[in-house]
Coordinates of C-alpha atoms and ligand atoms in Angstrom, one line a residue:
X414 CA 188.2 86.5 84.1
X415 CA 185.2 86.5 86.8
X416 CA 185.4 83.5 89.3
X417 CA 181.9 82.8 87.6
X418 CA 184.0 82.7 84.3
X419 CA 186.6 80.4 85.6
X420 CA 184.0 78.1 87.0
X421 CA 182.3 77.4 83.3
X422 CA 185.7 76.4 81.8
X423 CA 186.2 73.7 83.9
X424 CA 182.6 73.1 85.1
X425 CA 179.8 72.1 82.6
X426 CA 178.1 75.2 82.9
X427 CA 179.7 76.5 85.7
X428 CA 177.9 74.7 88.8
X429 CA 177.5 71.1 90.2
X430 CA 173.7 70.7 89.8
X431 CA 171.7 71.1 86.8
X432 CA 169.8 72.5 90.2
X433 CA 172.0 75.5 90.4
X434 CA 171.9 76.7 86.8
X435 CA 169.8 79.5 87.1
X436 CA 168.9 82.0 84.2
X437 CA 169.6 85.8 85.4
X438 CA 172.2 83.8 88.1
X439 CA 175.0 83.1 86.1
X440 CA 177.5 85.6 87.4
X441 CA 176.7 84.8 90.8
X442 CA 179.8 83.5 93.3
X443 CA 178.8 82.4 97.1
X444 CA 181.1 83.3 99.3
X445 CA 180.0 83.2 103.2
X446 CA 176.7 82.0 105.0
X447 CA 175.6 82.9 108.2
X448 CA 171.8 82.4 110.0
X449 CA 169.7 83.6 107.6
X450 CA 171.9 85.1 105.0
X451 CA 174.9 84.6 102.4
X452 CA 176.9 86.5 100.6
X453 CA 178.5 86.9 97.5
X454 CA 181.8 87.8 95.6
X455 CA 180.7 91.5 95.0
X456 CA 179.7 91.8 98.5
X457 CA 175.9 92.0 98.4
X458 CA 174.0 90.6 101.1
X459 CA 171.0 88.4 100.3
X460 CA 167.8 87.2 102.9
X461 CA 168.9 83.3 102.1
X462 CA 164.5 81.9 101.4
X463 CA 166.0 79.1 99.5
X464 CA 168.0 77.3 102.1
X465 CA 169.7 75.0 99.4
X466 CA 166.7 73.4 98.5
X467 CA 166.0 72.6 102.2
X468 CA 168.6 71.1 104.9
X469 CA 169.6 74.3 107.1
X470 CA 166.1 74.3 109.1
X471 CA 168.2 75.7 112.1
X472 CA 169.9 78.2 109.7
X473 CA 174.2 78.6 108.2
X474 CA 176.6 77.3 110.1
X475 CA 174.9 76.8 113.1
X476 CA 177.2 77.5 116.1
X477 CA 176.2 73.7 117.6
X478 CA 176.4 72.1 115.0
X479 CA 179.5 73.4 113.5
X480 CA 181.3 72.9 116.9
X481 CA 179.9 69.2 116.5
X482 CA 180.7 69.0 113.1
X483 CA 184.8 70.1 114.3
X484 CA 185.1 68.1 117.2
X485 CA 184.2 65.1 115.6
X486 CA 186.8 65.8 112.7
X487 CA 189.8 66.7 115.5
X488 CA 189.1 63.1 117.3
X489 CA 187.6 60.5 114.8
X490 CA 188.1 59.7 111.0
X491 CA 185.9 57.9 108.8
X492 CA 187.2 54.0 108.7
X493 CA 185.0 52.2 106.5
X494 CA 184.4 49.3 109.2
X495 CA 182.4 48.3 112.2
X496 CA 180.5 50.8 113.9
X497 CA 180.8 54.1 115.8
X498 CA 178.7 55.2 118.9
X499 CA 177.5 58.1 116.9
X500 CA 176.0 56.0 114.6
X501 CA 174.3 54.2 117.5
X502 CA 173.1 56.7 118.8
X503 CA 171.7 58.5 115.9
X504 CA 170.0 55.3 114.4
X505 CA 168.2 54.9 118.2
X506 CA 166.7 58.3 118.1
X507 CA 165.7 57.7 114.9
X508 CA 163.8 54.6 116.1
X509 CA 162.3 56.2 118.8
X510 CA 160.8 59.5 116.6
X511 CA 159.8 58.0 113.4
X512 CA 156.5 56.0 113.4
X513 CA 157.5 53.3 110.5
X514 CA 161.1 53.5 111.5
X515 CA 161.8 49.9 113.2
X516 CA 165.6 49.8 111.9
X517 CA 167.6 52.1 110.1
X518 CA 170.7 52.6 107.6
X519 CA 172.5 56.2 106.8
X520 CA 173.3 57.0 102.9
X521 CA 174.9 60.3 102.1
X522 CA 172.2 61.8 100.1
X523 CA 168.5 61.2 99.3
X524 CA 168.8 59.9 96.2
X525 CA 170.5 56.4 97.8
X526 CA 167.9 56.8 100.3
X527 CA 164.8 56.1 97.8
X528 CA 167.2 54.3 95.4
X529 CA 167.9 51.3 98.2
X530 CA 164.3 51.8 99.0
X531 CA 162.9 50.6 95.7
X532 CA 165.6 47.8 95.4
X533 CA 164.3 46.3 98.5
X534 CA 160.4 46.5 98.0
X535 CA 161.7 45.0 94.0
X536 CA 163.8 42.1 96.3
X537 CA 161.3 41.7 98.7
X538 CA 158.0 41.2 96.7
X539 CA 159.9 40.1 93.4
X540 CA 157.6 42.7 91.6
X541 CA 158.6 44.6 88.6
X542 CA 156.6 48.6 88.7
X543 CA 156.8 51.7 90.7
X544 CA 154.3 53.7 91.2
X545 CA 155.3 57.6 91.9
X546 CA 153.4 60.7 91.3
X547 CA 153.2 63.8 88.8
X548 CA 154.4 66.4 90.4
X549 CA 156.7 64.3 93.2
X550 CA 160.8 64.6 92.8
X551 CA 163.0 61.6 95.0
X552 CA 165.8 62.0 93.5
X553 CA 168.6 61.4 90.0
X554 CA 168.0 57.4 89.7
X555 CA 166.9 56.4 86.5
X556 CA 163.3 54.3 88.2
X557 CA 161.8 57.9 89.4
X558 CA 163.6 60.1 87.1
X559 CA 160.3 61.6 85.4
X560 CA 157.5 63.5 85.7
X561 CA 158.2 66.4 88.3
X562 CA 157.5 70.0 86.4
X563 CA 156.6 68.4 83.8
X564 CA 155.5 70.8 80.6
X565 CA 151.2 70.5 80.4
X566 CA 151.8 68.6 77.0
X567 CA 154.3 66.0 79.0
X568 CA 151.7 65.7 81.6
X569 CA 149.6 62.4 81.6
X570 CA 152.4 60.2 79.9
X571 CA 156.2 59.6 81.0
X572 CA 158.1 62.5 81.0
X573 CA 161.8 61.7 81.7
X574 CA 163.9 64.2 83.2
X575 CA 167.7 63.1 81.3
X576 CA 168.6 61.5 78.2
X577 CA 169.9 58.2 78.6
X578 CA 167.6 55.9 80.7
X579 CA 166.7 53.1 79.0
X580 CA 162.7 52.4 77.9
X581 CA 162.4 49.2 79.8
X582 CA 163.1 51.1 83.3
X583 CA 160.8 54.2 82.6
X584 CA 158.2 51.5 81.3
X585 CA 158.3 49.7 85.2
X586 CA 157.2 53.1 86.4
X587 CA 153.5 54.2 86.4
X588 CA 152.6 57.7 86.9
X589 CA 149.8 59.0 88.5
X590 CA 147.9 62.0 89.9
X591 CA 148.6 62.8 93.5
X592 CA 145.0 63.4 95.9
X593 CA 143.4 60.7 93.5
X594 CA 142.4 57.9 95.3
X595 CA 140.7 56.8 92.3
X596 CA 143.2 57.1 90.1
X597 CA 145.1 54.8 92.9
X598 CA 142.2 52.3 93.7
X599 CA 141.8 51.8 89.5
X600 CA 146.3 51.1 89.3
X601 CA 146.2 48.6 92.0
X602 CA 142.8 47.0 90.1
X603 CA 145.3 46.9 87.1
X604 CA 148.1 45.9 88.0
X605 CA 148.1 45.7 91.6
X606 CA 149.7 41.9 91.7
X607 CA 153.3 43.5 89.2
X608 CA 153.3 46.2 92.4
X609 CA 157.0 46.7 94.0
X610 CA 156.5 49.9 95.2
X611 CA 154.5 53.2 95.8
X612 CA 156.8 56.3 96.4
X613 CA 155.4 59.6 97.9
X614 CA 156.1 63.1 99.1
X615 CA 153.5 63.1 101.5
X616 CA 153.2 66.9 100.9
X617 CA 154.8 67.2 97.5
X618 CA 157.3 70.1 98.1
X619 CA 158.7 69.9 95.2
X620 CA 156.3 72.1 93.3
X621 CA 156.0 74.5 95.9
X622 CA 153.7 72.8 98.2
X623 CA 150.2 70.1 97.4
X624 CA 148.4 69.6 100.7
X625 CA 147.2 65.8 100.7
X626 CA 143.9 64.8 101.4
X627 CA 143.5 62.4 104.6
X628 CA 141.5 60.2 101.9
X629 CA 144.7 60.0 99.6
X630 CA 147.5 58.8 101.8
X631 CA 144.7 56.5 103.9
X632 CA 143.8 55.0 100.3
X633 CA 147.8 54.3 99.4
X634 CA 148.5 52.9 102.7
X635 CA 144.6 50.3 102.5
X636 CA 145.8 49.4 98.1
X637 CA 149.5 48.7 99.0
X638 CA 148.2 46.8 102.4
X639 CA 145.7 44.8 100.2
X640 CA 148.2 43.8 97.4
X641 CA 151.2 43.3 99.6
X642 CA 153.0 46.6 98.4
X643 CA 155.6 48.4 99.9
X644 CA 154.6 51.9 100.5
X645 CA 157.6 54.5 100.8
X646 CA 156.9 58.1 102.0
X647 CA 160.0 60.3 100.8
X648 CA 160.3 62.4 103.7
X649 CA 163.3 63.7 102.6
X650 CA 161.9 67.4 103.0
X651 CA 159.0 66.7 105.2
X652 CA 160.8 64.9 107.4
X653 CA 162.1 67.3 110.6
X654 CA 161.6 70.4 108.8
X655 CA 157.4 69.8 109.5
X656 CA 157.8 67.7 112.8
X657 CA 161.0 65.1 114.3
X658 CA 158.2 62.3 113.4
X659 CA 158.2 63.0 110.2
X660 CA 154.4 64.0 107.7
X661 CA 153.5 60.5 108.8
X662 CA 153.5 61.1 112.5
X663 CA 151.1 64.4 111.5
X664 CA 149.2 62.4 109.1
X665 CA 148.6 59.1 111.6
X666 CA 149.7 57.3 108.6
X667 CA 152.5 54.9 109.1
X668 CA 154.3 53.9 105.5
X669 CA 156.5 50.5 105.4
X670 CA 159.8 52.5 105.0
X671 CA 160.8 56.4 105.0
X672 CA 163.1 58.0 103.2
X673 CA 165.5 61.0 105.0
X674 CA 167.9 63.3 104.1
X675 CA 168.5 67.4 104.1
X676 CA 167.2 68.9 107.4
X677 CA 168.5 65.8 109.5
X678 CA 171.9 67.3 109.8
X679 CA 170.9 70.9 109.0
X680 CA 173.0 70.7 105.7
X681 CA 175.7 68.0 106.5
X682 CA 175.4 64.8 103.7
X683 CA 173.7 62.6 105.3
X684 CA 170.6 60.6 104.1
X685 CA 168.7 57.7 105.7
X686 CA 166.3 54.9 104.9
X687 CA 164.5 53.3 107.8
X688 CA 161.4 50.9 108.5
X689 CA 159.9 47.5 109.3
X690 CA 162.6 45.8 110.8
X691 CA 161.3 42.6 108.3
X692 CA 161.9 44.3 105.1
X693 CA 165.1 46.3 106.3
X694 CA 167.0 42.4 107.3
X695 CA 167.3 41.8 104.0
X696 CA 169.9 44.3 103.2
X697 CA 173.2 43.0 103.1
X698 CA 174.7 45.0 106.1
X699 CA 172.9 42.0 107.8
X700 CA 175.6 39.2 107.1
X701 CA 173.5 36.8 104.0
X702 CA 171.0 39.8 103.5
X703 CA 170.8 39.4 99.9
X704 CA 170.2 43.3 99.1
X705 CA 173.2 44.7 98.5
X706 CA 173.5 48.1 100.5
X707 CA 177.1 49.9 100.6
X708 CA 178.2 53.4 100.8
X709 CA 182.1 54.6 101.2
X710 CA 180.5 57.4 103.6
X711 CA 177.9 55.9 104.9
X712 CA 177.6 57.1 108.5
X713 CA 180.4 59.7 108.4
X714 CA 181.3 60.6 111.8
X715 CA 181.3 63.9 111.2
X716 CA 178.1 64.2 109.2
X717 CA 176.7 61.8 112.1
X718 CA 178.0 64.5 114.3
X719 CA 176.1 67.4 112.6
X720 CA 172.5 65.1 112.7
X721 CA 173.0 64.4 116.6
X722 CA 173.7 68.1 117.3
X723 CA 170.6 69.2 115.0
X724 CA 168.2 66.9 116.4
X725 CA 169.3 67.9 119.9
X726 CA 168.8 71.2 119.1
X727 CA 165.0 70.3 117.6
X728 CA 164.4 68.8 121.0
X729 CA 165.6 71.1 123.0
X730 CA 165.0 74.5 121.7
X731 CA 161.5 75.5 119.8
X732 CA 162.6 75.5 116.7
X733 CA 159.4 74.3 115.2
X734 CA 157.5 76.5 116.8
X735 CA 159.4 79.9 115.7
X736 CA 159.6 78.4 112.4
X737 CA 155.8 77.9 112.1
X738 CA 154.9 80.9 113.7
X739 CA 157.0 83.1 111.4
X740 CA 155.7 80.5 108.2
X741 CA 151.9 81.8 109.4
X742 CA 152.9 85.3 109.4
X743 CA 154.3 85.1 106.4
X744 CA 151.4 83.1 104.5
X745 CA 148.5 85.3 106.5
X746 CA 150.1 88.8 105.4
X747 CA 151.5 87.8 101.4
X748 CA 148.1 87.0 101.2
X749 CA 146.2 89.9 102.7
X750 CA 148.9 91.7 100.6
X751 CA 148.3 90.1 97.1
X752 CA 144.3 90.9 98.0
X753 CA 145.7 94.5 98.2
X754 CA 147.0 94.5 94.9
X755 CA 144.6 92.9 93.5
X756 CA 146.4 89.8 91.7
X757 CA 145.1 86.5 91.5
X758 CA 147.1 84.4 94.1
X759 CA 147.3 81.5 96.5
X760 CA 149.5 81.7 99.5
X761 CA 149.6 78.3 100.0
X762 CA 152.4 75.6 102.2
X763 CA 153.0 74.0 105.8
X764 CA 154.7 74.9 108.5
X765 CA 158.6 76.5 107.9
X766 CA 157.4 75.6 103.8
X767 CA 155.5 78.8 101.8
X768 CA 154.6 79.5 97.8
X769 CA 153.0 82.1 95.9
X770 CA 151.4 80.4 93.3
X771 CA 150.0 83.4 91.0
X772 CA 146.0 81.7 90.0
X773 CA 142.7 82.3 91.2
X774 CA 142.1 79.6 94.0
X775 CA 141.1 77.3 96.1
X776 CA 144.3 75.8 97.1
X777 CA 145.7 73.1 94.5
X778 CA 145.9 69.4 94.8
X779 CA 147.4 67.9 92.0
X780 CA 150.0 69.2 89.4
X781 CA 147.3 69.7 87.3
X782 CA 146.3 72.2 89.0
X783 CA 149.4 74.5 88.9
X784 CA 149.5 74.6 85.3
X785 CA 147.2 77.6 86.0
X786 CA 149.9 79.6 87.6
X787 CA 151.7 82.7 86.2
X788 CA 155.0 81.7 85.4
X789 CA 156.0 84.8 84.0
X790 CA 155.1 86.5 87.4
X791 CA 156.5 83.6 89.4
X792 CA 160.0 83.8 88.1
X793 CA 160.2 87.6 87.8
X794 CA 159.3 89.0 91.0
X795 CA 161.7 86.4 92.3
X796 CA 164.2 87.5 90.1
X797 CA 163.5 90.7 91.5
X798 CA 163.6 90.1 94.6
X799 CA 166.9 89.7 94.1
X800 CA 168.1 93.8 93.9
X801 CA 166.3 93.9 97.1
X802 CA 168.9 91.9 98.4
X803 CA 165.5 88.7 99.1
X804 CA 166.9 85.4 97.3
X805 CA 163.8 83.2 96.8
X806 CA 164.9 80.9 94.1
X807 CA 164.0 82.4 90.7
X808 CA 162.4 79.1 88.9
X809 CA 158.8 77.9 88.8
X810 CA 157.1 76.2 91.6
X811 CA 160.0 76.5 93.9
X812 CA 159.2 76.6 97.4
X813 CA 160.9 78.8 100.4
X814 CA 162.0 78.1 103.4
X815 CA 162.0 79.5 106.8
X816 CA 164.4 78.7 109.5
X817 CA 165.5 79.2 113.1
X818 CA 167.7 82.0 112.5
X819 CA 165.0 84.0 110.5
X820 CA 163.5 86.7 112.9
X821 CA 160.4 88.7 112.8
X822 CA 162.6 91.5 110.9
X823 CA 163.4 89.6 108.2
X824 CA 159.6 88.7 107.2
X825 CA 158.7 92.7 107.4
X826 CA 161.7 93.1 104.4
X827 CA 160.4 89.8 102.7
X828 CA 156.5 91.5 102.5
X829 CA 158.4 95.4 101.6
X830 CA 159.9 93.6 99.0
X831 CA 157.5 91.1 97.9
X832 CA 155.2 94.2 96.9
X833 CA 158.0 96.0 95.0
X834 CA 158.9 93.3 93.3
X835 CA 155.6 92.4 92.9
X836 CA 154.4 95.4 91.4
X837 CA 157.5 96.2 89.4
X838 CA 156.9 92.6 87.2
X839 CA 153.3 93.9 86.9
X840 CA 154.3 96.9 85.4
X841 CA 157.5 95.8 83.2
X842 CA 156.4 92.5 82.2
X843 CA 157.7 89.1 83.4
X844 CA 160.7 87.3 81.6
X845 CA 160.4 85.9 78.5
X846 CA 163.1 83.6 78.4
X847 CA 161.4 80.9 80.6
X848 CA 161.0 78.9 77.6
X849 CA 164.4 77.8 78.2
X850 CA 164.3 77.2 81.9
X851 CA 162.6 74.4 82.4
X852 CA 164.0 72.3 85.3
X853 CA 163.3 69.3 86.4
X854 CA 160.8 69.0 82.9
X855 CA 161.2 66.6 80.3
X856 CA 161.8 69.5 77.6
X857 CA 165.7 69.3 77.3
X858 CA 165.1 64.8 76.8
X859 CA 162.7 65.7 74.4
X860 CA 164.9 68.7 72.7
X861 CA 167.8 65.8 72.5
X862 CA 166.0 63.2 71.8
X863 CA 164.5 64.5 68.5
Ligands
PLP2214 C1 161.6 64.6 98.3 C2 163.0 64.4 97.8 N1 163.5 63.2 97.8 C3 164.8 62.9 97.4 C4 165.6 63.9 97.1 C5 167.0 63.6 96.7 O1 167.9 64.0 97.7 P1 169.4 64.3 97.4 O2 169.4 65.6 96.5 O3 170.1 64.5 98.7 O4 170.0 63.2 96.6 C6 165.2 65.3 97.1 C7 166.1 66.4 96.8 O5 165.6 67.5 96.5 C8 163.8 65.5 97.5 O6 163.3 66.7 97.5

């Protein structure tokens, strides 16, 4: 029996993410990372565009932070009370680089990031609805578990992602359509005074990349001002990958609290949740703060480790600056490339971020928009790209990512085998399996619930 074998006996489907489970992918074993690569078990060598969904903007195993990451395990264990310096010093720096960030707490993952942040604004306001967007993914918790590729007959009413979370909770969440300050202004007219919360990807990465309008985020931050809101911005992917501010210090929009996670410790598990120093008191790390905050890992020393030596490393060395050079080559010549071919594309993202959506243009803004792209062509030059030994994840939407250890070299092969790939799904057809690959959708809820 294959590893990949082994791993479906004992794993539900052989992987620990419904994230991972990737039609075309099943036989596929990891074994070794480095820079901009990995590897797996029958030793081909792969161009690593997917950067687990994001944290390792420096690139594998970084040499600083891994010697971080071991020289905090040789001298200091996790003890589950008090404070470290780390800690200290990774919550100051935080501070000091994030506009809305007055004080700060350290989860393990995103997901407790924007779940703590949407118990607090719910505590602090004593308001019962979230507002997120179509399109806009922050995480497994039940409150913003819908609507992110959602199917274009799920789109415009709640779309759950799982089975199992109960009516009442998807009901205290309204959906709406990202870059429409209309759609925003007419909510807050509604229901503006039963508003907790409004939760955002500033740029919503996680169908491939929508650009927001200075007009949109201006209008969230005036409506949740106005009716005593708390605005979140999920900067979970934004957030160091596009600058060590964070969107919002790009955007000159300041939210009430930011969520972190992935890029801050270049692939470590660490997430955070800072902001006003008013709202973030009440948590209960404050002795009598009545929302309870609590984590076993919470501010692992060795994860800590891993964020001090990354954001050293973004200070010191021009990481965003190779990153969004290389990001602009790559966008400038797939485009000029897909002209050449002659298919319908937009080459579309920010900074280290880039998509192919396959659709006449302009540039999309909302999710609505993208239900124009070619999935078929989408998912098979990806999966394509794969005997060229390019691994830019093989599902719809998905972005890529570029990162410090990607070289000039490595975009020439990504264009080469963009075109083959390309040309080879033009010519042979795209898959036609996809109707079973929805991620992230509602389809397998609504498949069980019926
Ligand atoms: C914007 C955003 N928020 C939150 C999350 C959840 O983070 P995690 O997977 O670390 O729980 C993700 C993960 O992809 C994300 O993209």
């Amino acid at each position: 029996m294959t590893l990949a074998e082994r791993a479906r006996q004992v794993i539900p489907g052989g992987v620990n993410s419904g994230q991972r489970s990737i039609p075309g992918l099943t036989g596929l074993v990891v074994t070794r990372t480095e820079g901009s690569r990995f590897w797996d078990a029958e030793g081909r060598e792969f161009t690593d565009y997917h950067a687990a969904f994001g944290p390792p903007l420096l690139g594998h195993n970084d040499p600083d932070v891994a010697a971080a990451t071991a020289a905090a395990g040789q001298s200091l264990g996790l003890t589950g009370v008090a404070v470290t310096e780390g800690e200290v010093l990774l919550a100051e720096q935080l501070v000091e680089l994030i506009p809305s960030v007055e004080q700060v707490l350290l989860t393990s993952t995103g997901s407790e990031a924007t779940f703590h942040a949407l118990r607090l604004a719910r505590a602090v306001t004593g308001r019962r609805l979230v507002v997120k967007f179509q399109g806009c993914y922050h995480g497994w918790h039940d409150a913003v578990s819908l609507n992110v590729i959602s199917a274009p007959d799920r789109v415009g009413r709640h779309d759950p992602t799982s089975t199992g979370i109960l009516p009442e909770v998807l009901d205290a969440t309204l959906v709406l359509r990202f870059n429409d300050p209309a759609g925003v202004r007419q909510a807050f007219a509604e229901h503006g005074a039963d508003i907790a919360a409004v939760i955002v990807e500033p740029v919503p990465h996680n169908v491939g990349a929508l650009l927001p309008t200075d007009e949109f985020l201006r209008t969230l931050r005036e409506e949740c001002t106005r009716a005593g809101s708390v605005l979140v911005f999920d900067e979970v992917i934004t957030g160091f990958r596009h600058a060590l501010g964070g969107y919002q210090s790009i955007a000159g929009v300041t939210p009430d609290l930011t969520t972190l996670g992935k890029a801050i410790a270049n692939g470590a598990p660490l997430g955070a949740l800072g902001g006003r120093a008013d709202l973030m008191q009440h948590f209960s790390s404050r002795p009598g703060g009545p929302v309870f905050f609590a984590g076993t890992y919470n501010g692992h020393p060795a994860t800590v480790a891993a964020a001090l030596a990354t954001l050293r490393k973004l200070r010191e060395e021009p990481v965003h600056e190779h990153v969004f050079r290389l990001g602009d080559r790559v966008r400038t010549e797939l485009d000029a490339l897909y002209r050449r071919l002659g298919v319908p594309a937009v080459v579309t993202g920010y900074g280290s971020v880039f998509v192919s959506y396959f659709m006449p243009g302009p540039a999309p803004l909302t999710y609505d928009d993208l239900l124009a792209n070619d999935t078929a062509l989408f998912v098979g030059y990806r999966r394509n790209l794969v005997d060229h030994g390019i691994f830019e994840l093989p599902l719809n939407l998905k972005r890529s990512h570029i990162s410090y250890a990607h070289t000039d070299d490595d975009v020439d092969r990504l264009l080469a085998a963009t075109e083959a790939a390309v040309t080879r799904t033009l010519r042979e057809g795209g898959p036609d399996d996809l109707a079973h690959t929805s991620t992230m959708g509602g389809a397998a809820a609504q498949k069980a619930a019926r």
